[in-house]
Amino acid sequence: MGRRRGIMSDQLKVELAKELGFYDVVQEEGWGGIKARDAGNMVKRAIEIAQERLAGENNNG
């Protein structure tokens, strides 16, 4: 079975890692080196950002 293509852009992942404070781990060990909790927090934050953007579009539409 092949790997799934990521939904988040690399740029977004880097921004989130910096915001959440574990980008140093990514630089040293790659994405495989982050904790499951950090990955979960990254997804949670990405969802929050998406919801904020959708709410903004709905208010402006």
Short mmCIF file of N, CA, C and O in Angstrom, two decimals:
data_model
loop_
_atom_site.label_atom_id
_atom_site.label_comp_id
_atom_site.label_asym_id
_atom_site.label_seq_id
_atom_site.Cartn_x
_atom_site.Cartn_y
_atom_site.Cartn_z
N MET A 1 0.84 -1.17 0.00
CA MET A 1 0.00 0.00 0.00
C MET A 1 0.89 1.25 0.00
O MET A 1 1.83 1.33 0.76
N GLY A 2 0.60 2.21 -0.86
CA GLY A 2 1.41 3.42 -0.95
C GLY A 2 1.10 4.40 0.16
O GLY A 2 0.08 4.30 0.84
N ARG A 3 1.99 5.36 0.29
CA ARG A 3 1.78 6.41 1.30
C ARG A 3 0.71 7.37 0.82
O ARG A 3 0.60 7.66 -0.36
N ARG A 4 -0.04 7.87 1.74
CA ARG A 4 -1.07 8.85 1.41
C ARG A 4 -0.40 10.21 1.22
O ARG A 4 0.54 10.55 1.92
N ARG A 5 -0.89 10.95 0.29
CA ARG A 5 -0.38 12.29 0.06
C ARG A 5 -0.89 13.21 1.16
O ARG A 5 -2.06 13.17 1.53
N GLY A 6 -0.01 14.02 1.70
CA GLY A 6 -0.38 14.91 2.79
C GLY A 6 -1.36 15.99 2.35
O GLY A 6 -1.30 16.47 1.22
N ILE A 7 -2.24 16.35 3.22
CA ILE A 7 -3.22 17.39 2.94
C ILE A 7 -2.63 18.76 3.27
O ILE A 7 -2.86 19.72 2.55
N MET A 8 -1.86 18.83 4.33
CA MET A 8 -1.25 20.09 4.73
C MET A 8 0.00 20.35 3.91
O MET A 8 0.81 19.45 3.70
N SER A 9 0.18 21.58 3.49
CA SER A 9 1.39 21.94 2.77
C SER A 9 2.58 21.92 3.74
O SER A 9 2.41 22.06 4.97
N ASP A 10 3.76 21.75 3.19
CA ASP A 10 4.96 21.77 4.02
C ASP A 10 5.10 23.13 4.71
O ASP A 10 5.52 23.19 5.87
N GLN A 11 4.75 24.19 4.01
CA GLN A 11 4.85 25.52 4.59
C GLN A 11 3.94 25.66 5.81
O GLN A 11 4.35 26.19 6.84
N LEU A 12 2.72 25.16 5.71
CA LEU A 12 1.79 25.22 6.84
C LEU A 12 2.31 24.39 8.01
O LEU A 12 2.26 24.84 9.16
N LYS A 13 2.82 23.21 7.72
CA LYS A 13 3.35 22.36 8.80
C LYS A 13 4.49 23.05 9.52
O LYS A 13 4.56 23.01 10.76
N VAL A 14 5.38 23.70 8.78
CA VAL A 14 6.51 24.41 9.40
C VAL A 14 6.00 25.55 10.26
O VAL A 14 6.46 25.73 11.40
N GLU A 15 5.05 26.33 9.74
CA GLU A 15 4.49 27.44 10.51
C GLU A 15 3.85 26.94 11.81
O GLU A 15 4.04 27.55 12.87
N LEU A 16 3.11 25.85 11.72
CA LEU A 16 2.46 25.30 12.92
C LEU A 16 3.49 24.78 13.91
O LEU A 16 3.35 24.99 15.13
N ALA A 17 4.52 24.10 13.42
CA ALA A 17 5.56 23.58 14.30
C ALA A 17 6.26 24.72 15.04
O ALA A 17 6.56 24.61 16.23
N LYS A 18 6.51 25.82 14.33
CA LYS A 18 7.13 26.98 14.97
C LYS A 18 6.20 27.57 16.02
O LYS A 18 6.63 27.89 17.13
N GLU A 19 4.93 27.72 15.65
CA GLU A 19 3.94 28.30 16.56
C GLU A 19 3.79 27.45 17.82
O GLU A 19 3.66 27.97 18.93
N LEU A 20 3.82 26.13 17.65
CA LEU A 20 3.59 25.23 18.78
C LEU A 20 4.88 24.86 19.53
O LEU A 20 4.83 24.18 20.54
N GLY A 21 6.02 25.31 19.01
CA GLY A 21 7.26 25.20 19.75
C GLY A 21 8.05 23.91 19.60
O GLY A 21 8.88 23.60 20.45
N PHE A 22 7.84 23.15 18.52
CA PHE A 22 8.64 21.94 18.35
C PHE A 22 9.36 21.89 17.00
O PHE A 22 9.80 20.84 16.56
N TYR A 23 9.54 23.05 16.38
CA TYR A 23 10.22 23.09 15.10
C TYR A 23 11.68 22.65 15.22
O TYR A 23 12.23 22.07 14.29
N ASP A 24 12.29 22.90 16.37
CA ASP A 24 13.68 22.48 16.57
C ASP A 24 13.82 20.96 16.44
O ASP A 24 14.79 20.45 15.87
N VAL A 25 12.84 20.22 16.93
CA VAL A 25 12.84 18.76 16.80
C VAL A 25 12.72 18.36 15.34
O VAL A 25 13.42 17.46 14.86
N VAL A 26 11.86 19.05 14.60
CA VAL A 26 11.69 18.77 13.17
C VAL A 26 13.00 18.99 12.44
O VAL A 26 13.40 18.18 11.60
N GLN A 27 13.70 20.07 12.76
CA GLN A 27 14.97 20.37 12.11
C GLN A 27 16.02 19.30 12.41
O GLN A 27 16.79 18.93 11.54
N GLU A 28 16.04 18.83 13.64
CA GLU A 28 17.06 17.86 14.06
C GLU A 28 16.74 16.44 13.63
O GLU A 28 17.62 15.70 13.20
N GLU A 29 15.46 16.04 13.74
CA GLU A 29 15.10 14.64 13.55
C GLU A 29 14.13 14.39 12.40
O GLU A 29 13.83 13.24 12.09
N GLY A 30 13.60 15.44 11.81
CA GLY A 30 12.59 15.29 10.77
C GLY A 30 11.22 15.13 11.40
O GLY A 30 11.05 15.09 12.62
N TRP A 31 10.20 15.01 10.54
CA TRP A 31 8.83 14.93 11.02
C TRP A 31 8.58 13.66 11.82
O TRP A 31 7.72 13.62 12.70
N GLY A 32 9.34 12.61 11.56
CA GLY A 32 9.17 11.37 12.30
C GLY A 32 9.62 11.46 13.74
O GLY A 32 9.31 10.59 14.55
N GLY A 33 10.33 12.52 14.08
CA GLY A 33 10.85 12.68 15.44
C GLY A 33 9.91 13.38 16.40
O GLY A 33 10.18 13.44 17.60
N ILE A 34 8.80 13.91 15.88
CA ILE A 34 7.90 14.63 16.80
C ILE A 34 7.03 13.65 17.57
O ILE A 34 6.79 12.53 17.12
N LYS A 35 6.58 14.09 18.72
CA LYS A 35 5.72 13.26 19.55
C LYS A 35 4.31 13.21 18.96
O LYS A 35 3.87 14.13 18.27
N ALA A 36 3.62 12.13 19.26
CA ALA A 36 2.24 11.98 18.79
C ALA A 36 1.37 13.13 19.29
O ALA A 36 0.51 13.62 18.57
N ARG A 37 1.62 13.57 20.49
CA ARG A 37 0.85 14.68 21.06
C ARG A 37 1.08 15.95 20.25
O ARG A 37 0.14 16.70 19.98
N ASP A 38 2.34 16.20 19.85
CA ASP A 38 2.63 17.37 19.03
C ASP A 38 1.94 17.29 17.67
O ASP A 38 1.40 18.28 17.18
N ALA A 39 1.94 16.10 17.07
CA ALA A 39 1.26 15.91 15.79
C ALA A 39 -0.23 16.17 15.94
O ALA A 39 -0.85 16.83 15.09
N GLY A 40 -0.81 15.68 17.01
CA GLY A 40 -2.23 15.91 17.27
C GLY A 40 -2.54 17.38 17.47
O GLY A 40 -3.54 17.88 16.96
N ASN A 41 -1.67 18.06 18.21
CA ASN A 41 -1.87 19.50 18.43
C ASN A 41 -1.74 20.28 17.13
O ASN A 41 -2.45 21.27 16.92
N MET A 42 -0.86 19.82 16.26
CA MET A 42 -0.68 20.46 14.97
C MET A 42 -1.95 20.32 14.13
O MET A 42 -2.42 21.29 13.52
N VAL A 43 -2.53 19.14 14.11
CA VAL A 43 -3.77 18.91 13.36
C VAL A 43 -4.91 19.74 13.97
O VAL A 43 -5.68 20.38 13.25
N LYS A 44 -4.99 19.74 15.28
CA LYS A 44 -6.03 20.51 15.96
C LYS A 44 -5.94 21.99 15.61
O LYS A 44 -6.94 22.63 15.30
N ARG A 45 -4.72 22.52 15.61
CA ARG A 45 -4.53 23.94 15.28
C ARG A 45 -4.87 24.22 13.82
O ARG A 45 -5.48 25.24 13.49
N ALA A 46 -4.51 23.29 12.93
CA ALA A 46 -4.83 23.45 11.51
C ALA A 46 -6.34 23.49 11.31
O ALA A 46 -6.85 24.29 10.50
N ILE A 47 -7.07 22.67 12.03
CA ILE A 47 -8.53 22.67 11.95
C ILE A 47 -9.09 23.99 12.46
O ILE A 47 -10.00 24.57 11.86
N GLU A 48 -8.54 24.49 13.56
CA GLU A 48 -9.00 25.77 14.10
C GLU A 48 -8.79 26.89 13.08
O GLU A 48 -9.68 27.74 12.88
N ILE A 49 -7.64 26.91 12.43
CA ILE A 49 -7.35 27.93 11.42
C ILE A 49 -8.33 27.82 10.26
O ILE A 49 -8.87 28.83 9.79
N ALA A 50 -8.60 26.60 9.81
CA ALA A 50 -9.54 26.40 8.70
C ALA A 50 -10.94 26.88 9.09
O ALA A 50 -11.62 27.53 8.28
N GLN A 51 -11.36 26.59 10.30
CA GLN A 51 -12.69 27.02 10.75
C GLN A 51 -12.76 28.55 10.84
O GLN A 51 -13.78 29.14 10.48
N GLU A 52 -11.67 29.18 11.31
CA GLU A 52 -11.65 30.64 11.39
C GLU A 52 -11.76 31.25 10.00
O GLU A 52 -12.47 32.23 9.80
N ARG A 53 -11.05 30.67 9.04
CA ARG A 53 -11.09 31.19 7.67
C ARG A 53 -12.48 31.01 7.06
O ARG A 53 -12.98 31.91 6.38
N LEU A 54 -13.09 29.86 7.30
CA LEU A 54 -14.44 29.64 6.78
C LEU A 54 -15.44 30.60 7.40
O LEU A 54 -16.31 31.13 6.72
N ALA A 55 -15.32 30.84 8.70
CA ALA A 55 -16.21 31.77 9.37
C ALA A 55 -16.04 33.18 8.79
O ALA A 55 -17.02 33.89 8.58
N GLY A 56 -14.80 33.55 8.52
CA GLY A 56 -14.53 34.85 7.93
C GLY A 56 -15.11 34.97 6.53
O GLY A 56 -15.66 36.02 6.16
N GLU A 57 -15.03 33.92 5.75
CA GLU A 57 -15.60 33.92 4.40
C GLU A 57 -17.12 34.02 4.47
O GLU A 57 -17.73 34.71 3.66
N ASN A 58 -17.72 33.32 5.42
CA ASN A 58 -19.18 33.34 5.54
C ASN A 58 -19.68 34.73 5.97
O ASN A 58 -20.74 35.16 5.57
N ASN A 59 -18.89 35.42 6.79
CA ASN A 59 -19.28 36.75 7.24
C ASN A 59 -19.10 37.79 6.15
O ASN A 59 -19.78 38.81 6.13
N ASN A 60 -18.17 37.54 5.24
CA ASN A 60 -17.90 38.49 4.17
C ASN A 60 -18.68 38.18 2.90
O ASN A 60 -18.70 38.96 1.98
N GLY A 61 -19.28 36.99 2.84
CA GLY A 61 -19.94 36.54 1.63
C GLY A 61 -21.30 37.07 1.50
O GLY A 61 -21.94 37.41 0.64
#
